Coordinates of C-alpha atoms in Angstrom, one line a residue:
Chain A
M1 CA 0.1 0.3 0.4
A2 CA 1.1 3.4 -0.9
E3 CA 2.4 6.0 1.8
V4 CA 0.4 9.2 1.9
L5 CA 2.4 11.7 3.9
V6 CA 1.0 13.8 6.9
L7 CA 2.5 17.4 8.4
V8 CA 2.7 17.1 11.5
D9 CA 1.3 20.9 13.6
H10 CA 3.8 20.8 16.8
H11 CA 3.9 23.1 18.9
D12 CA 5.9 23.1 22.5
G13 CA 6.2 19.5 22.2
A14 CA 2.4 18.9 21.8
V15 CA 0.2 17.6 18.4
R16 CA -2.5 19.3 17.9
K17 CA -5.2 18.2 17.6
V18 CA -5.8 18.2 13.6
T19 CA -2.9 16.2 12.7
A20 CA -4.7 13.5 14.2
E21 CA -7.5 13.8 11.5
L22 CA -4.8 14.4 8.7
L23 CA -3.7 11.2 10.2
T24 CA -6.9 9.2 9.9
A25 CA -8.2 11.0 6.8
A26 CA -4.0 9.4 5.2
A27 CA -5.7 5.9 6.4
R28 CA -8.1 6.1 4.0
L29 CA -6.0 6.3 1.2
G30 CA -3.4 4.4 1.7
A31 CA -0.3 3.7 4.6
P32 CA -0.2 6.8 7.5
S33 CA 3.1 8.6 7.5
A34 CA 3.8 11.2 9.6
V35 CA 6.1 14.0 8.9
V36 CA 7.9 16.1 11.5
V37 CA 10.0 19.3 10.9
G38 CA 11.7 20.3 13.9
K39 CA 14.8 20.6 16.0
P40 CA 16.6 17.4 16.3
G41 CA 14.7 14.7 18.6
T42 CA 11.5 16.2 17.8
A43 CA 9.9 12.9 15.6
E44 CA 11.7 10.7 18.6
S45 CA 9.4 11.9 21.3
L46 CA 6.7 12.4 19.3
A47 CA 6.1 9.2 17.7
A48 CA 4.4 7.0 20.7
E49 CA 1.3 9.5 19.9
L50 CA 1.7 9.6 16.3
G51 CA 1.1 6.2 16.2
A52 CA -1.2 5.8 18.5
F53 CA -3.4 7.9 15.7
G54 CA -2.0 4.9 13.1
A55 CA 1.0 6.7 11.5
T56 CA 3.1 3.3 10.7
K57 CA 6.4 6.0 9.6
V58 CA 7.4 9.1 11.4
Y59 CA 10.2 11.2 8.7
A60 CA 12.6 13.1 10.9
A61 CA 13.2 16.0 9.0
E62 CA 15.0 18.0 11.8
S63 CA 17.4 20.9 11.9
D64 CA 19.0 23.6 14.6
D65 CA 17.2 25.8 12.0
A66 CA 13.8 24.5 11.9
A67 CA 12.4 27.3 14.0
N68 CA 14.0 30.0 13.0
F69 CA 12.7 30.1 9.5
L70 CA 8.9 30.4 8.2
I71 CA 7.3 28.1 5.8
T72 CA 10.3 26.9 4.1
P73 CA 11.5 24.1 6.7
Q74 CA 8.2 21.9 6.2
V75 CA 8.7 22.5 2.6
A76 CA 12.2 21.2 2.4
G77 CA 10.7 18.4 4.8
L78 CA 7.8 17.4 2.9
A79 CA 9.9 17.4 -0.2
A80 CA 12.3 15.2 1.2
A81 CA 10.3 12.8 2.8
A82 CA 8.2 12.1 -0.9
A83 CA 11.9 11.6 -2.6
A84 CA 11.4 9.2 -0.3
A85 CA 8.3 7.7 -0.1
N86 CA 7.2 8.2 -3.1
P87 CA 3.8 8.6 -1.7
A88 CA 0.2 8.5 -3.0
A89 CA -1.1 11.9 -1.4
V90 CA 0.4 14.4 1.2
L91 CA -2.1 15.9 3.5
L92 CA -1.7 19.3 5.2
P93 CA -3.9 21.2 8.1
A94 CA -5.5 24.1 5.5
T95 CA -4.0 26.5 8.2
I96 CA -2.2 29.5 7.4
D97 CA 1.6 28.3 7.2
G98 CA -0.3 24.9 5.9
R99 CA -2.0 26.7 2.9
E100 CA 1.6 28.7 2.2
I101 CA 3.6 25.1 2.9
A102 CA 1.6 23.5 0.5
G103 CA 1.2 26.4 -2.1
R104 CA 5.5 26.2 -2.0
L105 CA 5.4 22.1 -2.4
A106 CA 3.0 22.6 -5.2
V107 CA 5.2 24.1 -7.1
R108 CA 8.2 22.3 -6.1
L109 CA 6.8 19.1 -7.3
N110 CA 5.2 20.6 -9.7
S111 CA 1.8 18.8 -8.1
G112 CA -2.2 19.6 -8.0
L113 CA -3.0 21.4 -5.4
L114 CA -6.7 21.0 -3.7
A115 CA -7.1 23.4 -0.7
D116 CA -9.0 23.7 2.2
A117 CA -10.8 20.3 1.5
V118 CA -13.4 19.3 4.2
D119 CA -13.3 15.5 3.0
V120 CA -11.4 12.9 1.2
E121 CA -11.4 9.6 -0.3
S122 CA -10.0 6.9 -2.9
V123 CA -12.1 5.9 -6.0
D124 CA -11.2 3.9 -8.2
G125 CA -7.8 4.5 -8.0
D126 CA -7.8 7.8 -7.3
V127 CA -7.5 10.0 -4.3
V128 CA -10.6 12.6 -4.3
A129 CA -10.6 15.9 -2.5
T130 CA -14.5 17.2 -1.8
Q131 CA -14.5 21.1 -1.5
S132 CA -16.9 23.4 0.0
A133 CA -17.4 26.3 -2.2
F134 CA -18.3 30.3 -1.5
G135 CA -18.8 28.8 2.3
G136 CA -21.1 26.1 1.6
E137 CA -23.0 27.1 -1.1
Y138 CA -21.4 24.0 -3.2
T139 CA -20.0 21.0 -2.6
V140 CA -17.3 20.3 -5.3
R141 CA -15.5 17.5 -5.8
Y142 CA -12.2 16.7 -7.3
K143 CA -9.0 15.2 -8.3
V144 CA -4.9 15.9 -9.4
T145 CA -4.2 15.1 -12.9
T146 CA -0.4 15.9 -12.5
G147 CA 1.9 14.9 -10.1
V148 CA 1.0 13.9 -6.0
P149 CA -2.3 15.0 -5.0
I150 CA -1.8 17.6 -2.0
I151 CA -4.5 18.8 -0.6
S152 CA -5.0 21.1 2.4
I153 CA -7.4 19.3 5.3
R154 CA -9.5 21.9 6.8
P155 CA -9.1 21.5 10.7
N156 CA -11.9 19.5 12.7
A157 CA -13.7 18.8 9.2
I158 CA -12.7 14.5 10.1
E159 CA -13.6 12.6 12.7
A160 CA -10.1 11.4 14.6
T161 CA -10.2 7.9 15.4
P162 CA -7.3 6.3 17.2
T163 CA -5.8 3.7 15.5
A164 CA -2.6 1.9 17.5
A165 CA 0.3 1.5 15.5
S166 CA 4.1 1.5 15.9
A167 CA 5.0 4.7 14.4
Q168 CA 9.3 3.1 13.3
V169 CA 11.0 6.9 12.6
V170 CA 13.2 7.1 9.3
P171 CA 15.3 10.6 9.6
V172 CA 15.5 12.4 6.0
E173 CA 18.2 15.1 5.0
I174 CA 16.9 18.7 4.0
T175 CA 18.6 21.9 3.4
I176 CA 17.0 25.0 4.1
D177 CA 17.8 28.1 1.5
P178 CA 17.9 31.2 3.5
A179 CA 18.0 33.3 0.6
I180 CA 14.2 32.4 -0.3
S181 CA 13.6 32.0 3.7
A182 CA 11.8 34.6 5.5
T183 CA 13.1 34.9 9.4
V184 CA 11.5 34.4 12.8
I185 CA 12.6 37.1 15.6
A186 CA 10.1 37.0 17.8
D187 CA 6.9 35.2 18.4
H188 CA 4.0 36.0 20.3
P189 CA 1.5 33.4 20.6
E190 CA -2.4 35.1 21.3
P191 CA -3.3 33.3 25.0
V192 CA -5.5 31.3 24.2
G193 CA -7.6 30.9 27.4
D194 CA -9.4 27.8 28.6
R195 CA -12.0 27.8 25.1
P196 CA -11.3 25.7 22.5
E197 CA -9.6 27.9 19.2
L198 CA -12.9 29.3 17.1
G199 CA -12.0 26.8 14.0
A200 CA -11.7 23.2 16.0
A201 CA -14.5 23.9 18.0
A202 CA -17.6 22.2 18.6
V203 CA -19.8 24.6 20.3
V204 CA -19.4 28.1 18.6
V205 CA -21.2 31.1 20.3
S206 CA -21.0 34.3 17.8
G207 CA -22.3 37.9 19.2
G208 CA -23.3 40.6 16.6
R209 CA -23.6 43.8 16.3
G210 CA -26.8 43.4 18.8
V211 CA -24.3 42.7 21.4
G212 CA -23.6 46.4 21.6
S213 CA -20.7 47.5 23.1
A214 CA -17.6 45.2 24.5
D215 CA -18.7 44.3 28.4
K216 CA -21.5 43.0 27.6
F217 CA -20.0 40.3 25.2
R218 CA -19.7 39.0 28.4
V219 CA -22.8 37.3 28.3
V220 CA -21.7 35.7 25.2
E221 CA -19.0 34.6 26.6
E222 CA -20.6 33.3 29.8
L223 CA -22.8 31.4 26.9
A224 CA -19.7 29.9 24.9
D225 CA -18.4 28.2 28.9
S226 CA -21.4 26.4 29.7
L227 CA -20.9 24.7 26.7
G228 CA -17.5 24.6 26.1
G229 CA -17.6 26.0 23.5
A230 CA -15.3 28.9 21.5
V231 CA -17.0 32.8 21.5
G232 CA -17.0 34.5 17.7
A233 CA -17.9 37.9 16.5
S234 CA -19.7 38.9 13.2
R235 CA -17.5 41.1 11.3
A236 CA -19.9 44.4 12.6
A237 CA -19.1 43.2 15.8
V238 CA -15.7 43.4 15.2
D239 CA -15.2 46.5 13.0
S240 CA -17.2 48.2 16.3
G241 CA -14.7 47.5 18.4
Y242 CA -16.2 45.1 20.8
Y243 CA -14.5 41.8 20.1
P244 CA -10.5 41.2 18.8
P245 CA -10.4 40.4 15.0
Q246 CA -8.5 36.7 15.2
F247 CA -12.8 35.8 16.7
Q248 CA -14.2 36.9 13.3
V249 CA -16.7 34.8 11.9
G250 CA -17.6 35.1 8.4
Q251 CA -15.6 35.4 4.6
T252 CA -13.2 37.6 5.3
G253 CA -12.6 35.9 9.1
T254 CA -12.7 32.2 9.9
T255 CA -15.2 29.9 8.5
V256 CA -16.5 27.3 11.0
S257 CA -18.2 23.7 11.1
P258 CA -19.1 23.3 14.2
Q259 CA -21.5 20.9 16.0
V260 CA -23.9 23.6 17.6
Y261 CA -23.2 27.5 16.0
I262 CA -25.7 30.1 18.3
A263 CA -25.5 33.3 16.7
L264 CA -27.0 36.4 19.3
G265 CA -27.8 39.5 17.6
I266 CA -26.3 38.5 14.4
S267 CA -28.6 40.0 11.5
G268 CA -26.9 37.0 9.2
A269 CA -25.7 39.2 6.3
I270 CA -24.4 36.9 3.3
Q271 CA -20.6 38.0 4.4
H272 CA -21.1 35.9 8.0
R273 CA -23.0 33.5 6.4
A274 CA -20.6 32.5 4.4
G275 CA -18.4 31.6 7.2
M276 CA -20.5 29.7 9.5
Q277 CA -23.6 28.5 7.6
T278 CA -22.1 24.9 7.3
S279 CA -22.7 24.2 10.6
K280 CA -24.6 21.5 11.7
T281 CA -27.1 22.9 13.8
I282 CA -27.7 26.6 13.9
I283 CA -29.7 28.7 17.0
A284 CA -30.4 31.8 15.7
V285 CA -31.7 34.7 18.6
N286 CA -32.7 38.3 17.4
K287 CA -35.1 41.1 17.7
D288 CA -35.6 41.4 14.6
S289 CA -37.9 38.8 13.4
E290 CA -37.3 40.0 9.7
A291 CA -33.6 39.2 10.0
P292 CA -32.2 36.9 7.8
I293 CA -30.1 34.6 10.0
F294 CA -33.6 33.0 10.7
E295 CA -33.6 31.5 7.2
I296 CA -31.0 29.1 7.5
A297 CA -31.3 29.1 11.6
D298 CA -32.8 25.1 12.7
F299 CA -33.8 27.0 16.2
G300 CA -34.8 31.0 16.6
V301 CA -35.8 32.9 19.0
V302 CA -37.1 36.8 18.6
G303 CA -36.1 38.4 21.4
D304 CA -33.9 40.4 23.6
L305 CA -30.3 38.1 23.7
F306 CA -29.9 39.5 26.9
T307 CA -32.6 37.9 29.0
V308 CA -32.7 34.8 26.2
A309 CA -28.8 33.8 26.2
P310 CA -28.4 34.7 30.0
A311 CA -31.8 31.7 30.5
L312 CA -30.0 29.2 27.8
T313 CA -27.0 29.7 29.9
E314 CA -28.5 28.7 33.1
A315 CA -30.0 25.9 31.6
V316 CA -27.6 24.2 30.1
K317 CA -25.4 24.6 33.5
A318 CA -28.4 22.7 35.3
R319 CA -29.0 19.9 32.6
K320 CA -24.5 19.7 33.1
A321 CA -25.0 19.6 37.3
Chain B
M1 CA 11.7 50.7 -4.9
D2 CA 10.1 49.3 -7.5
I3 CA 6.8 47.9 -6.4
A4 CA 4.7 45.2 -9.1
V5 CA 0.3 44.8 -7.1
L6 CA -1.7 42.0 -7.8
I7 CA -5.1 42.2 -7.9
K8 CA -8.3 40.1 -8.5
Q9 CA -11.4 40.6 -9.6
V10 CA -13.8 39.1 -8.2
P11 CA -17.4 38.4 -7.6
D12 CA -19.1 40.9 -4.8
T13 CA -19.2 38.6 -1.3
Y14 CA -22.5 40.9 -0.9
S15 CA -24.0 39.2 -4.2
E16 CA -25.2 36.1 -4.8
R17 CA -22.0 33.6 -6.3
K18 CA -23.1 30.5 -8.9
L19 CA -20.9 28.1 -10.5
R20 CA -21.5 27.1 -14.0
K21 CA -23.5 24.0 -14.3
Q22 CA -21.4 22.9 -17.3
D23 CA -17.6 22.1 -15.0
W24 CA -18.3 23.7 -11.6
T25 CA -15.9 27.3 -12.4
L26 CA -17.1 30.0 -11.4
D27 CA -20.0 31.6 -13.8
R28 CA -18.1 35.2 -13.5
D29 CA -21.3 36.4 -15.1
A30 CA -23.7 36.2 -12.7
A31 CA -22.2 38.0 -9.9
D32 CA -21.3 42.2 -9.7
A33 CA -17.5 42.4 -10.4
V34 CA -15.4 44.8 -8.1
I35 CA -11.6 44.6 -7.2
D36 CA -11.2 42.2 -4.2
E37 CA -11.1 44.7 -1.0
I38 CA -7.8 43.4 -0.4
D39 CA -5.8 44.2 -3.0
S40 CA -6.8 47.6 -2.1
R41 CA -5.1 47.6 0.3
G42 CA -1.8 46.8 -1.1
V43 CA -2.3 48.9 -3.3
E44 CA -2.8 51.5 -0.3
T45 CA 0.8 49.7 0.3
A46 CA 2.7 50.1 -2.1
L47 CA 1.4 53.7 -2.8
Q48 CA 2.8 54.6 0.6
L49 CA 6.1 53.1 0.7
T50 CA 6.8 54.7 -3.2
E51 CA 5.5 58.0 -1.3
A52 CA 8.0 57.5 1.0
H53 CA 11.3 55.8 -0.9
G54 CA 10.6 56.5 -4.4
G55 CA 9.6 54.6 -7.0
E56 CA 6.8 52.8 -9.2
V57 CA 4.1 50.5 -8.7
T58 CA 2.9 48.2 -11.3
V59 CA -0.4 46.5 -10.4
L60 CA -1.1 43.2 -12.8
T61 CA -4.1 41.0 -12.8
M62 CA -4.7 38.1 -15.0
G63 CA -8.4 37.5 -16.3
P64 CA -10.8 38.9 -18.8
E65 CA -11.2 41.8 -21.0
R66 CA -13.3 43.5 -18.3
A67 CA -10.7 43.0 -15.4
A68 CA -9.5 46.6 -16.7
E69 CA -11.8 48.0 -14.8
S70 CA -10.3 47.0 -11.3
L71 CA -7.0 47.8 -13.6
R72 CA -7.9 51.3 -13.8
K73 CA -8.9 51.6 -10.2
A74 CA -5.7 50.9 -9.2
L75 CA -4.2 52.9 -11.5
A76 CA -7.1 56.4 -10.4
M77 CA -5.7 55.4 -7.0
G78 CA -2.1 56.6 -7.9
A79 CA -0.3 53.2 -9.1
H80 CA 2.1 54.5 -12.3
K81 CA 1.3 51.8 -14.8
A82 CA 0.0 47.8 -15.4
V83 CA 0.4 45.0 -16.9
H84 CA -2.8 43.5 -17.8
V85 CA -2.5 38.7 -18.4
L86 CA -5.1 37.8 -20.5
D87 CA -5.5 35.5 -23.0
D88 CA -9.0 33.0 -23.5
G89 CA -6.3 30.5 -23.5
L90 CA -6.2 31.2 -19.7
A91 CA -9.2 30.7 -19.0
G92 CA -10.1 27.6 -16.1
S93 CA -6.4 28.0 -14.7
D94 CA -6.1 26.3 -11.4
A95 CA -3.4 27.9 -8.8
L96 CA -0.8 25.8 -10.3
Q97 CA -1.2 27.6 -13.6
T98 CA -2.5 31.1 -12.5
S99 CA 1.1 31.7 -10.3
A100 CA 3.2 30.2 -13.7
A101 CA 1.2 33.0 -16.0
L102 CA 2.1 35.5 -12.6
A103 CA 5.6 35.2 -12.1
A104 CA 6.2 34.8 -15.6
A105 CA 4.4 38.5 -15.7
I106 CA 6.1 39.7 -13.1
R107 CA 9.6 39.2 -14.8
T108 CA 9.5 41.5 -17.5
L109 CA 9.2 43.8 -14.4
S110 CA 12.0 44.5 -12.5
V111 CA 10.7 44.7 -9.0
D112 CA 11.9 45.2 -5.3
L113 CA 8.8 44.1 -4.1
V114 CA 5.8 41.8 -4.7
I115 CA 2.3 42.6 -2.7
T116 CA -0.5 40.7 -3.1
G117 CA -4.2 40.3 -0.8
N118 CA -3.5 37.8 1.4
E119 CA -6.7 35.5 0.0
S120 CA -8.4 36.1 -2.6
T121 CA -12.5 35.9 -0.9
D122 CA -13.5 34.0 -4.2
G123 CA -11.0 31.1 -4.8
R124 CA -10.0 30.7 -1.3
T125 CA -7.1 29.1 -2.3
G126 CA -4.4 31.2 0.0
S127 CA -1.9 29.3 -2.3
V128 CA -1.1 31.4 -4.8
P129 CA 1.5 33.6 -3.0
A130 CA 3.9 31.1 -1.4
M131 CA 3.6 29.0 -5.3
L132 CA 4.9 32.7 -7.0
A133 CA 7.2 33.3 -4.1
E134 CA 8.5 29.3 -5.0
R135 CA 8.2 30.4 -8.9
L136 CA 10.8 33.5 -8.4
G137 CA 13.1 32.5 -6.1
L138 CA 11.9 34.7 -3.5
P139 CA 11.8 34.8 0.4
Q140 CA 7.6 35.7 1.2
V141 CA 5.9 36.7 4.2
T142 CA 2.5 36.6 4.0
S143 CA -0.8 37.5 6.2
V144 CA 1.1 40.4 7.2
R145 CA -0.1 43.8 9.6
T146 CA 2.8 46.2 9.7
L147 CA 5.0 46.4 7.3
E148 CA 8.6 48.2 6.8
I149 CA 11.4 48.9 4.8
D150 CA 14.8 49.0 6.6
G151 CA 17.0 49.2 3.4
P152 CA 18.6 46.0 2.4
A153 CA 15.0 44.3 3.9
L154 CA 11.8 44.5 5.2
R155 CA 10.5 44.2 8.8
A156 CA 7.2 42.8 9.3
E157 CA 4.4 41.1 11.8
R158 CA 2.7 38.2 9.9
V159 CA -0.5 37.0 11.6
H160 CA -0.8 33.4 12.2
D161 CA -3.8 31.6 13.4
G162 CA -2.2 31.2 16.7
G163 CA -0.9 34.9 17.2
Y164 CA 1.6 37.2 15.4
S165 CA 5.3 36.9 14.5
E166 CA 7.7 39.2 13.5
V167 CA 9.5 38.6 10.9
T168 CA 12.3 40.0 8.9
A169 CA 13.4 38.8 4.7
S170 CA 16.0 39.8 2.5
L171 CA 14.4 42.4 -1.0
P172 CA 13.3 41.6 -2.9
A173 CA 10.6 39.6 -1.6
L174 CA 7.1 38.6 -1.4
I175 CA 4.7 39.3 1.4
S176 CA 0.5 39.5 1.2
V177 CA -1.5 41.5 3.7
T178 CA -4.5 41.5 5.7
E179 CA -7.3 43.8 6.2
K180 CA -5.7 45.1 9.0
I181 CA -2.7 46.7 7.3
N182 CA -3.9 50.4 6.0
E183 CA -7.5 51.7 4.6
P184 CA -7.2 52.0 1.2
R185 CA -7.6 56.2 -0.3
Y186 CA -10.7 56.5 -2.4
P187 CA -9.4 58.0 -6.2
N188 CA -10.4 61.3 -6.7
F189 CA -11.5 63.4 -9.9
K190 CA -7.4 64.1 -10.9
G191 CA -6.6 60.4 -10.0
I192 CA -9.7 59.1 -12.2
M193 CA -8.9 61.8 -14.9
A194 CA -5.0 61.0 -14.7
A195 CA -5.5 57.6 -15.2
K196 CA -7.1 57.1 -18.4
K197 CA -3.8 58.0 -19.9
K198 CA -1.3 55.7 -18.0
P199 CA -0.3 53.0 -19.4
V200 CA -1.8 50.0 -19.1
S201 CA 0.4 46.9 -22.0
T202 CA -1.1 43.6 -22.2
M203 CA 0.4 40.4 -22.8
G204 CA -1.0 36.5 -23.3
I205 CA 0.4 33.0 -23.7
D206 CA 3.3 34.1 -26.4
D207 CA 4.3 37.4 -25.0
L208 CA 5.0 35.4 -21.0
G209 CA 6.6 32.7 -23.0
L210 CA 4.2 29.7 -21.4
D211 CA 3.7 26.7 -23.1
P212 CA 0.4 26.7 -24.4
S213 CA 0.1 22.5 -23.8
T214 CA 0.0 24.1 -19.9
T215 CA -2.8 26.4 -20.1
G216 CA -6.0 26.7 -19.2
L217 CA -8.9 24.2 -17.9
A218 CA -7.8 21.4 -20.3
N219 CA -4.3 21.5 -18.7
A220 CA -5.6 22.1 -14.9
A221 CA -3.2 20.1 -12.3
S222 CA -6.8 20.4 -10.8
Q223 CA -10.4 18.8 -12.3
V224 CA -12.9 18.9 -11.0
V225 CA -15.1 15.3 -10.9
D226 CA -18.4 16.1 -9.9
G227 CA -20.5 19.3 -8.6
T228 CA -23.6 19.9 -6.4
P229 CA -25.2 22.7 -5.5
R230 CA -25.7 22.6 -1.3
P231 CA -30.0 22.1 -0.5
P232 CA -30.6 25.2 0.5
R233 CA -30.8 25.6 4.1
T234 CA -34.9 25.4 4.9
A235 CA -35.7 27.6 8.3
G236 CA -36.2 25.8 11.0
E237 CA -38.9 26.5 14.3
K238 CA -39.1 30.7 14.7
V239 CA -40.3 31.4 18.0
A240 CA -40.6 34.4 20.1
D241 CA -39.5 35.1 23.3
D242 CA -42.8 34.7 26.0
G243 CA -39.6 34.4 28.9
T244 CA -39.1 31.0 27.7
G245 CA -36.7 31.3 25.5
G246 CA -33.8 30.5 26.6
T247 CA -35.1 26.9 28.2
K248 CA -36.9 26.4 24.6
V249 CA -33.3 26.3 23.2
A250 CA -31.9 24.4 25.6
E251 CA -35.1 21.3 25.0
F252 CA -34.5 21.9 21.7
L253 CA -30.7 20.9 21.5
A254 CA -31.4 18.5 24.3
A255 CA -33.9 16.5 21.9
A256 CA -31.0 16.5 19.1
R257 CA -28.9 15.1 21.8
L258 CA -26.2 18.4 21.9
I259 CA -26.2 19.3 25.1

């Protein structure tokens, strides 16, 4: 069975959740092989965890420089692993970094790129990826006709299933060309707090212009916390300064697809809907009974979010107690 | 410093966008076309840099005839000249092919910096800037929210999924800008009049030295297998809050085993 390469998304010695999702996807297409790009010793330290999600090989593309340069170390690592493995596909997370790594790799390997896939499958020997275009208005299936299919997969789109395998570490040589690399001087992680990441959360509670102020976003946060969910905001709320831009859901922000999406005081402009309408279940609370968000909501409450949301928070807490 | 800015004419995200049933490519006639909002920020970035450091701004686009409207708008903002990559043989290009054509056009200019938007609102592949950098042998800094030029290098704050990084790269380089970088200026009357006299050159497959057997939909490295419009999401239950709205939502979620 041909190998399928998965770029491991890791930070501070921990493997991010999307890696397990990609390994699960890889197992549908062939034998999952993880590619770890990092400082020497990183692959060895992550091998057991990667094996628990089905990786049978771990390519160690290691260099002391790996953390200093942007994007190009990962491109070099995947290119080296692809040369060694002759894989059936290369899978990466559809994050900001993942998309760029995929772009450079596609040129380097002269291979077709399928970006931001929500599903992958093997059909008559071809690797076929499903994309959701225009915020879920269309579902389109693609295949690659040149080179190795390079596929970036949206976090949270595929459910990770643990599959015990023991992973064998295989070193590959990488050379990073400083002339085509940007150098990272300092990294400033945003404090993430206890909430799940917006793009990967099973529950997202978002507030819009109707929330009215930054202080009042507390109502949105309290509901999100009672459900163990992430907090999002509409563009109108972000532009009004109610909530920081990295939490913006929509066409120009993050696209989310959670099990439950709760829209509080959001009218539901196409801009916003494009970023959330593939959510499994949509709940809307808005004062305006004509708000377009109700057209796509599975359950809508016409009312004041400042009475409905706290009541819901209490009801959720009561059920969990 | 001389700068190339890539702009793309896209369907307005505020209007309904469609894919063509025959081949599942973008139906560019179905929606109002506008310059991608993010690209006017790229033009603004370039104008501010040339105002401070001298040099010329060239705007480039690839697309059908009417994409020239977007070039005119950028010229009206103050860009000096424009290149329109225009050839029926390029229709239906995927990201890999688009990056090859744009790289060939950029090679005909001699620039210190290439600026793009960080992601177009229609394709959302977000990988063309990285592909271009790879083809042109340049370092790339994407998702830039602040930028300064410091002699032979640039310094930038780059937004990523978990925060931001301070990054440097030597020039020439490629950057892509986020919507936080600046507020683009509006073209004034003088700018609009001046734009009419500014040079717009058109380049096709031959001018770019591309092999016609590698271009267009038929030779794309990725192909559509099939497509389906999403069944319209239908409105579910809607209730007016009589004081029990919150409890009703909880009951709905519990019935669906979501809490």
